[in-house]
Coordinates of C-alpha atoms in Angstrom, one line a residue:
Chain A
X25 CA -52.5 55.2 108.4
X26 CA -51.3 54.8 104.8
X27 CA -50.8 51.5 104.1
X28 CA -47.7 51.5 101.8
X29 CA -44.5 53.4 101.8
X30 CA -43.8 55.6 98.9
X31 CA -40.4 58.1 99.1
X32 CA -40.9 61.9 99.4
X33 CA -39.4 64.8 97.8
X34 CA -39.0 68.0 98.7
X35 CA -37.9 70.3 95.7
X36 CA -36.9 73.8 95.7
X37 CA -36.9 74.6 92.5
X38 CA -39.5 73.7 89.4
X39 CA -36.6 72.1 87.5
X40 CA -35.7 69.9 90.4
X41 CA -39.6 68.7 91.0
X42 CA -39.7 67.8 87.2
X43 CA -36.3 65.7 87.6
X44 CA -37.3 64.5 90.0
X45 CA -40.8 63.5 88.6
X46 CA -38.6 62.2 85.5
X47 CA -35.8 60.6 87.7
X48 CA -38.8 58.1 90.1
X49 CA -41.2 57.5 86.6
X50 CA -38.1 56.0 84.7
X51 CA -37.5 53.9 88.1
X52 CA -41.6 52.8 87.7
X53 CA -42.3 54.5 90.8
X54 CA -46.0 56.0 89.5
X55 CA -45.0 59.5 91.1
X56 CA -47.3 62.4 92.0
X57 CA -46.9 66.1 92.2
X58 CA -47.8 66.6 95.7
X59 CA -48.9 70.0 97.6
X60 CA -51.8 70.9 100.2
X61 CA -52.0 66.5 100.1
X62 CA -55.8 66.4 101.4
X63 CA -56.5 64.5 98.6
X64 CA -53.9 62.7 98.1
X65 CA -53.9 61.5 101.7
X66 CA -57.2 60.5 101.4
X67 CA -57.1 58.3 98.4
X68 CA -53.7 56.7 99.6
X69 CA -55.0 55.6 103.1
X70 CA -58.1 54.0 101.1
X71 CA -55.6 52.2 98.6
X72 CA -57.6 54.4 95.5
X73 CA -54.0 55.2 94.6
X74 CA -50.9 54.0 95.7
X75 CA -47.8 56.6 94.3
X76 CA -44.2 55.2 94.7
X77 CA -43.3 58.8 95.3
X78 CA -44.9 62.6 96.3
X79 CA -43.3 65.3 95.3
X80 CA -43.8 68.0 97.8
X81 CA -44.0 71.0 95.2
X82 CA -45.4 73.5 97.8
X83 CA -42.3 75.4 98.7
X84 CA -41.3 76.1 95.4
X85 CA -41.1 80.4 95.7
X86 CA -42.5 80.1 92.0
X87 CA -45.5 78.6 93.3
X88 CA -45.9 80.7 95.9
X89 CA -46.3 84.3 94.5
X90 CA -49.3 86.3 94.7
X91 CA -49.3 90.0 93.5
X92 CA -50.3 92.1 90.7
X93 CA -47.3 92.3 87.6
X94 CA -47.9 94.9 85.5
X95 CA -51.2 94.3 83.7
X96 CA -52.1 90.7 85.3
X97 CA -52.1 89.2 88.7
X98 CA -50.2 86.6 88.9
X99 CA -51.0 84.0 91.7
X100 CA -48.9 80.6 92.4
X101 CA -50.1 77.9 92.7
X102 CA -49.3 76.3 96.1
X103 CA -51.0 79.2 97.6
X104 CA -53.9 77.6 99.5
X105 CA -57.2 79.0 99.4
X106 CA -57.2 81.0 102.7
X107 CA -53.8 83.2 101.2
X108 CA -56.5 84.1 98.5
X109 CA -59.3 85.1 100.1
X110 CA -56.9 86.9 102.4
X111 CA -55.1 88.6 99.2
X112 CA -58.7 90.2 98.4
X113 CA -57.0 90.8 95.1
X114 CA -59.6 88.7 92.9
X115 CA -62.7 89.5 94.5
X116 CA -64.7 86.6 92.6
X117 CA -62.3 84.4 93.2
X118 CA -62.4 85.2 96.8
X119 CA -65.8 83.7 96.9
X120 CA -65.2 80.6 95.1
X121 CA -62.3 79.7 97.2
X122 CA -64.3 81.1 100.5
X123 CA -67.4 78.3 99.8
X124 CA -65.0 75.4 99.3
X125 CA -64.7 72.5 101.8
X126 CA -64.4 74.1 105.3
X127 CA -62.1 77.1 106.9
X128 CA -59.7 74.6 108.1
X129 CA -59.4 72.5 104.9
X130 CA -58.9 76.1 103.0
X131 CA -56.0 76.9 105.0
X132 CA -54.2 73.6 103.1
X133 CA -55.8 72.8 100.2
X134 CA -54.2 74.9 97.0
X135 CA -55.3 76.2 94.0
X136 CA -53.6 74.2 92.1
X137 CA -54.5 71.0 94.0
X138 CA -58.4 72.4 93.2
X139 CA -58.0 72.6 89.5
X140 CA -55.8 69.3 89.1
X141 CA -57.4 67.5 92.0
X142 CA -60.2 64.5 90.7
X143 CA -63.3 65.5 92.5
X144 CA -65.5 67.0 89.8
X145 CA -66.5 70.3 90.6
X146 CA -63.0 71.9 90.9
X147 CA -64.9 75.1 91.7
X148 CA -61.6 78.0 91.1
X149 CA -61.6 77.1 87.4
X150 CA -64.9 79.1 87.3
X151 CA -63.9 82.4 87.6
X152 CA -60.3 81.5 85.6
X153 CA -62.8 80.5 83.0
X154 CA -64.7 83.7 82.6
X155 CA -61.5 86.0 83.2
X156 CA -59.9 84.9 80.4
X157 CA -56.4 83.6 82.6
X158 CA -53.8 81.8 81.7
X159 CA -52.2 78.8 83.2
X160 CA -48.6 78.1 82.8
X161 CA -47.2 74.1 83.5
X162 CA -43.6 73.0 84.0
X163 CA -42.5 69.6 83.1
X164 CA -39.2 67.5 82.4
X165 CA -39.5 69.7 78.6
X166 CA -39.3 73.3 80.1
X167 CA -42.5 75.5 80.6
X168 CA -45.4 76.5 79.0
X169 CA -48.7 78.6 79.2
X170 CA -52.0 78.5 77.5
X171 CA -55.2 80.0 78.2
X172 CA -57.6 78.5 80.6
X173 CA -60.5 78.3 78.2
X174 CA -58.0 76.3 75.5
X175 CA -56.5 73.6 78.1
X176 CA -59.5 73.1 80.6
X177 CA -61.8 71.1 78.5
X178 CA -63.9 68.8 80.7
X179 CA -60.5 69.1 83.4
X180 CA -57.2 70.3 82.7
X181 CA -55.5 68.7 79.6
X182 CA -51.9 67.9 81.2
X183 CA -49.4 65.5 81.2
X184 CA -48.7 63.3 84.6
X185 CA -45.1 64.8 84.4
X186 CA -46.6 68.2 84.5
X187 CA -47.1 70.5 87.4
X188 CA -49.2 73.7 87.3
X189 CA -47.0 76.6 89.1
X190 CA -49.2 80.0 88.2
X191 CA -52.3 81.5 86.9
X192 CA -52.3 84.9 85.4
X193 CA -55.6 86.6 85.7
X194 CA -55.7 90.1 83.5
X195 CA -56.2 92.9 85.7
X196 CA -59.6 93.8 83.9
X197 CA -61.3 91.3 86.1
X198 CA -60.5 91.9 89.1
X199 CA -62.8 95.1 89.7
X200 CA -65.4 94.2 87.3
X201 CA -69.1 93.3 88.3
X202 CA -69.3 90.0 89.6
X203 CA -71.5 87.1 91.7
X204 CA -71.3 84.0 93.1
X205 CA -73.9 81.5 93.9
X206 CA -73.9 78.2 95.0
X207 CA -76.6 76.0 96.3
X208 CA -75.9 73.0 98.0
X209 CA -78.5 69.9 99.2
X210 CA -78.1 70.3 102.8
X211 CA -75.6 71.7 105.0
X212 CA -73.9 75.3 103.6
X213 CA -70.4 72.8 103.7
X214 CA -70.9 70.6 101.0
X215 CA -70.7 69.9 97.6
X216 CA -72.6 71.8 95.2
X217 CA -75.8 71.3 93.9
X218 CA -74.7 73.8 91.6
X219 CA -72.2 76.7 91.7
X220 CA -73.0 79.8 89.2
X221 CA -69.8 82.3 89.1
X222 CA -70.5 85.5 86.9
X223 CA -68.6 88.1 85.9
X224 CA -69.4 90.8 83.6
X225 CA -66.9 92.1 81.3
X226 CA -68.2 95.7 80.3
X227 CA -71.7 94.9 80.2
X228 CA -71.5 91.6 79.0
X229 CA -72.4 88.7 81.4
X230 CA -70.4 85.8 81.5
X231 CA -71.3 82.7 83.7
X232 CA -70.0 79.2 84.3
X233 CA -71.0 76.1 86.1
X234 CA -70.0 73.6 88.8
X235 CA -71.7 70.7 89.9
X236 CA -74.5 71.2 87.2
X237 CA -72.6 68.9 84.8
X238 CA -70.1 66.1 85.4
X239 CA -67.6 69.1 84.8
X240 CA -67.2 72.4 85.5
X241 CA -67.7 74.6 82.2
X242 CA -68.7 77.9 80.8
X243 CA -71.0 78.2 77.9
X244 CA -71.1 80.7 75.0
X245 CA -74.5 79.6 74.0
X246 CA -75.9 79.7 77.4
X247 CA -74.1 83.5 78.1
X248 CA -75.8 84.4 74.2
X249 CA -79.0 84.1 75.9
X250 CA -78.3 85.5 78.9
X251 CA -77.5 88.9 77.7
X252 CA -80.5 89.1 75.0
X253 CA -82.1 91.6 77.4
X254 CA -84.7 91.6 75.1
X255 CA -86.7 89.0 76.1
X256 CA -87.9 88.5 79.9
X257 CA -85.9 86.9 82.9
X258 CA -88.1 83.5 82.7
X259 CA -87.6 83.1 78.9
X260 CA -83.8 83.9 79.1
X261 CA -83.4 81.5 82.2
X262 CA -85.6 78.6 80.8
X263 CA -83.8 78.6 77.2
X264 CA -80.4 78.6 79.1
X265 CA -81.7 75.9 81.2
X266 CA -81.8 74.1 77.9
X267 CA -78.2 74.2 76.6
X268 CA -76.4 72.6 78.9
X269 CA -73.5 70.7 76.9
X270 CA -74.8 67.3 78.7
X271 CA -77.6 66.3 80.8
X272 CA -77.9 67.6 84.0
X273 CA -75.8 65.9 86.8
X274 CA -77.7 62.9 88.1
X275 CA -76.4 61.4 91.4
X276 CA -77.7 60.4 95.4
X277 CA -78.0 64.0 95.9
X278 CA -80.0 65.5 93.6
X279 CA -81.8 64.1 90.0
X280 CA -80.8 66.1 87.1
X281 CA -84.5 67.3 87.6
X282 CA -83.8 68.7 90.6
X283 CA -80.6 70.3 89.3
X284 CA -82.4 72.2 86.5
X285 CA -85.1 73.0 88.8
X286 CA -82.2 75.1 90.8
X287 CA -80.6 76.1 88.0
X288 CA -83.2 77.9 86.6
X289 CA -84.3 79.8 90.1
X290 CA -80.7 80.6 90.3
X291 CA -80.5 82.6 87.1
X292 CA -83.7 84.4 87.6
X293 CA -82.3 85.6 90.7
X294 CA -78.9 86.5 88.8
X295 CA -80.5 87.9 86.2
X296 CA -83.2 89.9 88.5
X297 CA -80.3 91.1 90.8
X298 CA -78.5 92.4 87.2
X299 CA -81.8 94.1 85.7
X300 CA -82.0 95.7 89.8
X301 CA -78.5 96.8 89.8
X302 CA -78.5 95.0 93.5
X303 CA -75.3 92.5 92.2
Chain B
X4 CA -33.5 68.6 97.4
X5 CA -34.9 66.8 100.5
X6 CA -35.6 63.2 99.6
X7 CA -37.0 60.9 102.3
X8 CA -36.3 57.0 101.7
X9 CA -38.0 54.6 103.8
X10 CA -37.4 55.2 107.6
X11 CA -36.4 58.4 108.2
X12 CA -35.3 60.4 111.4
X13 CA -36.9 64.0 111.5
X14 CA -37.4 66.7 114.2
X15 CA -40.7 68.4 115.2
X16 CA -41.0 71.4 116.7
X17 CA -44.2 70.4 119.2
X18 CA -45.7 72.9 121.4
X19 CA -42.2 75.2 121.7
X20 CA -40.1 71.6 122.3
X21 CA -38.1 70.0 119.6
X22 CA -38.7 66.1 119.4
X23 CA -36.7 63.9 117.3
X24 CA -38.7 61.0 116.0
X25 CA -38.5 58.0 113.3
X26 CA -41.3 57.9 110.8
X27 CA -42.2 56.7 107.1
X28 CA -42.3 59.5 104.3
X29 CA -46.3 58.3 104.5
X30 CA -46.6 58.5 108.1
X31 CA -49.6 61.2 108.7
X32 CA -49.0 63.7 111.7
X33 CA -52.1 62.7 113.7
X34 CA -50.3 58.8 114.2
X35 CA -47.3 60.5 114.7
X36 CA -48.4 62.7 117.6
X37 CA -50.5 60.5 119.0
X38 CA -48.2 56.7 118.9
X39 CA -44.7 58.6 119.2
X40 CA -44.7 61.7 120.9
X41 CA -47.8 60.4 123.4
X42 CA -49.6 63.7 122.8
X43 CA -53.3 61.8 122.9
X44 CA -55.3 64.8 122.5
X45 CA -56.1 65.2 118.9
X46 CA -58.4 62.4 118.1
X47 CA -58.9 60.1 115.4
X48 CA -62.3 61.0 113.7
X49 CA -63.1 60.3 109.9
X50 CA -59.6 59.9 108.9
X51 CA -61.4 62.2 106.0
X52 CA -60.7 65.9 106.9
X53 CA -64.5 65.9 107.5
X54 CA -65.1 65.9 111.8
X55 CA -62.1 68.3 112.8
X56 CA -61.5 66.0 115.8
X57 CA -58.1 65.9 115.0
X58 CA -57.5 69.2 114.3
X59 CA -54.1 71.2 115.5
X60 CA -52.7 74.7 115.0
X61 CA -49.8 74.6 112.4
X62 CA -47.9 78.3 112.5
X63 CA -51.0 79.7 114.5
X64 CA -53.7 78.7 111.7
X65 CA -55.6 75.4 112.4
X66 CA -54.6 71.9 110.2
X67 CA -56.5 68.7 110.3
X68 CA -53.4 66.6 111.7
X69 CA -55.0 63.3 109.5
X70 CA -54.6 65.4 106.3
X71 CA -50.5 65.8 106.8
X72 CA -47.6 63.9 106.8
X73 CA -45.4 64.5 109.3
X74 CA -42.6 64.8 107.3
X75 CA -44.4 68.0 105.9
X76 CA -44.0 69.1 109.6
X77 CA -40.4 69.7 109.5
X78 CA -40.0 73.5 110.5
X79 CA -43.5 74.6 111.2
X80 CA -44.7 75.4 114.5
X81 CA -47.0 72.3 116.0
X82 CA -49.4 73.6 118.5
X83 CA -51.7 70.9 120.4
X84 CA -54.1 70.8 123.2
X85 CA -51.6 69.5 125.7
X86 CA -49.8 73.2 124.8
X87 CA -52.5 75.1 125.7
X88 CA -51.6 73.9 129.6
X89 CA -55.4 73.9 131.0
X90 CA -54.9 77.8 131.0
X91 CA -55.7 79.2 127.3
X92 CA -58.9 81.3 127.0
X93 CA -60.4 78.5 125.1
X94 CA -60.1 76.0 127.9
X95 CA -61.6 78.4 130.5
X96 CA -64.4 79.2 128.3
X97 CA -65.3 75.7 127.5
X98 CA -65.1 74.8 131.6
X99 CA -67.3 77.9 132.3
X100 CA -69.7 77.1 129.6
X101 CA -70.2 73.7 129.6
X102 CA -69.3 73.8 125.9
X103 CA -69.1 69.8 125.6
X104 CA -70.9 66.5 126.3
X105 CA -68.9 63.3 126.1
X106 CA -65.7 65.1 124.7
X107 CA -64.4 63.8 121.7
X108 CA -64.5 66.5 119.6
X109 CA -63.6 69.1 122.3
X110 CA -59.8 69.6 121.6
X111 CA -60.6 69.6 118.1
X112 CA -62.7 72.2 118.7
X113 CA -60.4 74.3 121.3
X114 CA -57.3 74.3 118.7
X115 CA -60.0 76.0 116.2
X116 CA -61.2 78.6 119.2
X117 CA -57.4 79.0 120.2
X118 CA -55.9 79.8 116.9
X119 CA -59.3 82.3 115.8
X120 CA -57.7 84.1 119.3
X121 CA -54.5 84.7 117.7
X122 CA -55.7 85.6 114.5
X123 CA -58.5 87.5 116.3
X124 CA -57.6 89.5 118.9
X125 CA -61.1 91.5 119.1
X126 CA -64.3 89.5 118.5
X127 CA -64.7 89.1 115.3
X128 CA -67.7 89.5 113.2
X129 CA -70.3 86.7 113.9
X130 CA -69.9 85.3 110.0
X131 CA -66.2 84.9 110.8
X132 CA -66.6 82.7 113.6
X133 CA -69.8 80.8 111.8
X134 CA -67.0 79.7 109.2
X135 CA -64.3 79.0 111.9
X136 CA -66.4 76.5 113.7
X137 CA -68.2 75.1 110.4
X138 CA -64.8 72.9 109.9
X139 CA -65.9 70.6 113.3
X140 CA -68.5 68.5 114.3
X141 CA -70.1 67.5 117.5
X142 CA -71.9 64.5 116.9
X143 CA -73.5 65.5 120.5
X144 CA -74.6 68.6 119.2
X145 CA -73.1 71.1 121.7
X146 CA -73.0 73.6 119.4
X147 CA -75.0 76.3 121.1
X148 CA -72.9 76.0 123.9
X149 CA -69.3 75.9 122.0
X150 CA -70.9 79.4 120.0
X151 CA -71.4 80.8 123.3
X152 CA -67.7 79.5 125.0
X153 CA -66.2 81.6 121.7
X154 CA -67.7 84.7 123.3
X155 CA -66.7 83.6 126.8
X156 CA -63.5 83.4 125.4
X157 CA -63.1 87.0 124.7
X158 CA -64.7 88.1 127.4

């Protein structure tokens, strides 16, 4: 049971969500832009939020698109993470969504509730990160897009009063080389220990982390060393080890330790499965 | 716009009948199910979307009923055990194979075996069904037997 009342809305359109947003802050109502809920839900029933008002954003048709538009695919974001892997249109992505939470859980939660939502590892900005998307947000001011890598510094730089409706991916990516790993502690449903998502543009390999820092992130650095072919798998996976932009995640699952201990078995098997053409 | 206010009237379309019931916007589904339409069969687990105890089909794809409003229910197909009538292929199979101890998480369970039916009409591949039952948990550990009642179930 939730332990409060709070009003619901059920938009159809983006302007109406973002009046409506407008119309329930100016009444000091603390509302929330509202779609798969799991979340949400969860965090009201403990009291670790208490919103005057959702705002049901998920049958917005905006938000709800998923097809390839000339040179990008465009996907919405109320689509939940099943419609995705079902689409099969962004094969990396596929596989991010695939390993997060459980099958059930993926048939509600949304992309966009991933990337906005406030448990760290927010696991679908990974490959967004490396395909160089964009991200486009509706408020009470109109719309607007940026690129991923601009606006997802740490987590996604929006105001309260904005709601994320679609991602555009460029087309490049979504046949080009790719892998997924993540390693968890225990059970394969869990959080990771870390997540690695690659993706090689031409024959350049770029990578990004979750659960390896107190954010998801891709690194420059760490991709600089990747590629130096040059030098041997150990080398290139130990210096990379090395450049994380903070230390290692510490928590009750793992030490940071432990976590660059798996992070650095994790790209020696990347990097072997590159040099062996096996990814 | 919809816009729910305090007490609201709403109707849910429940195993092919529509009910009209009175709930808060922040009602969930599972309460609702359970405390106004008596359907007692999906169980309060975690509250967490974690055990899949109380887990329903929602337009034929399962939905952890503690994870929705019922509000959010307006229009969408509801499907619970008490649908299934004691006749569905999941329910023989679970009889026939024993596929449950004390029984708490069993029409959890079902609703996840009954809804990979629909969406699979032919035994799927054995991956598929590893991920369809990785959203539940049998604190009794039956899970041998419920793997083996999926089979059953297309048999």
């Amino acid at each position: 049971m939730i332990p409060f009342n709070f009003t619901y809305c059920r938009p159809s359109t983006e302007k109406e969500a973002a009046d409506a947003f407008a119309a329930h802050e100016s009444e000091g109502k603390t509302p929330l832009y509202y779609a798969g809920g799991s979340e949400i839900i969860t965090m009201c029933r403990t009291r670790s939020i208490s919103p005057g008002c959702v705002i049901d954003i998920k049958n917005i048709p905006n938000l709800n698109l998923l097809s390839v538009d000339g040179n990008h695919l465009i996907i919405g974001t109320a689509n939940t993470l099943t419609k995705i892997c079902q689409s099969k249109l962004f094969p990396l992505l596929k596989l991010a969504c695939g390993r997060i939470a459980d099958h059930t859980n993926q048939c509600r939660i949304t992309l966009g509730g991933n990337i906005c939502g406030s448990i760290i590892y927010r696991e679908t900005v990974l490959p967004l990160l490396l395909s160089d998307a964009d991200i486009t947000l509706f408020g009470p001011n109109g719309g607007r897009s940026a690129s991923v890598e601009s606006i997802f510094r740490r987590r996604l730089a929006r105001n309260q009063n904005e709601m994320i409706t679609q991602v555009r991916i460029p087309i490049w990516a979504l046949d080009a080389r790719h892998a997924h790993i993540k390693k968890t502690a225990n059970e394969k449903i869990d959080y990771p220990l870390i997540s690695v998502a690659a993706l090689w543009k031409g024959e350049t390999l770029r990578v990004a982390f979750s659960g390896l820092c107190s954010y998801p992130f891709r690194s420059k650095e760490i991709e600089s060393v990747l590629n130096d072919r040059a030098k041997s798998i150990e080398e290139r996976a130990q210096r990379a080890s090395e450049l994380l932009p903070e230390q290692a995640y510490n928590d009750s699952v793992a030490s940071s330790e432990y976590r660059l201990f798996v992070l650095k078995n994790t790209l020696e098997k990347l990097l072997e499965g590159w040099e062996n053409d096996s990814i | 716009m919809t816009q729910y206010d305090g007490k609201v009237v709403i109707s849910l379309n429940v195993n092919g009948e529509v009910f009209e019931v009175a709930v808060r916007p922040a009602d969930i589904l599972l309460d609702v199910l359970r405390e106004q339409l008596g359907l007692t069969a999906a169980k309060p687990g975690c509250l967490n979307g974690d055990c899949g105890a109380c887990t329903i089909v929602v337009d034929g794809l399962p939905a952890k009923s503690c994870l929705m409003l019922a509000v959010e229910a307006e229009g969408h197909a509801i499907e619970t055990v008490e649908g299934l009538g004691g006749v569905a292929a999941a329910q023989r199979a679970f009889v026939d194979g024993n596929a449950f101890q004390c029984g708490y998480c069993t029409s959890g369970f079902l609703m996840v075996c009954h809804s990979l039916k629909a969406q699979y009409p032919t035994v799927p591949e054995e991956y598929i069904i590893e991920e369809w039952l990785q959203s539940n948990i049998c604190r009794c550990t039956s899970y041998n037997e419920i793997r083996k009642a999926v089979y059953m179930m297309y048999e």
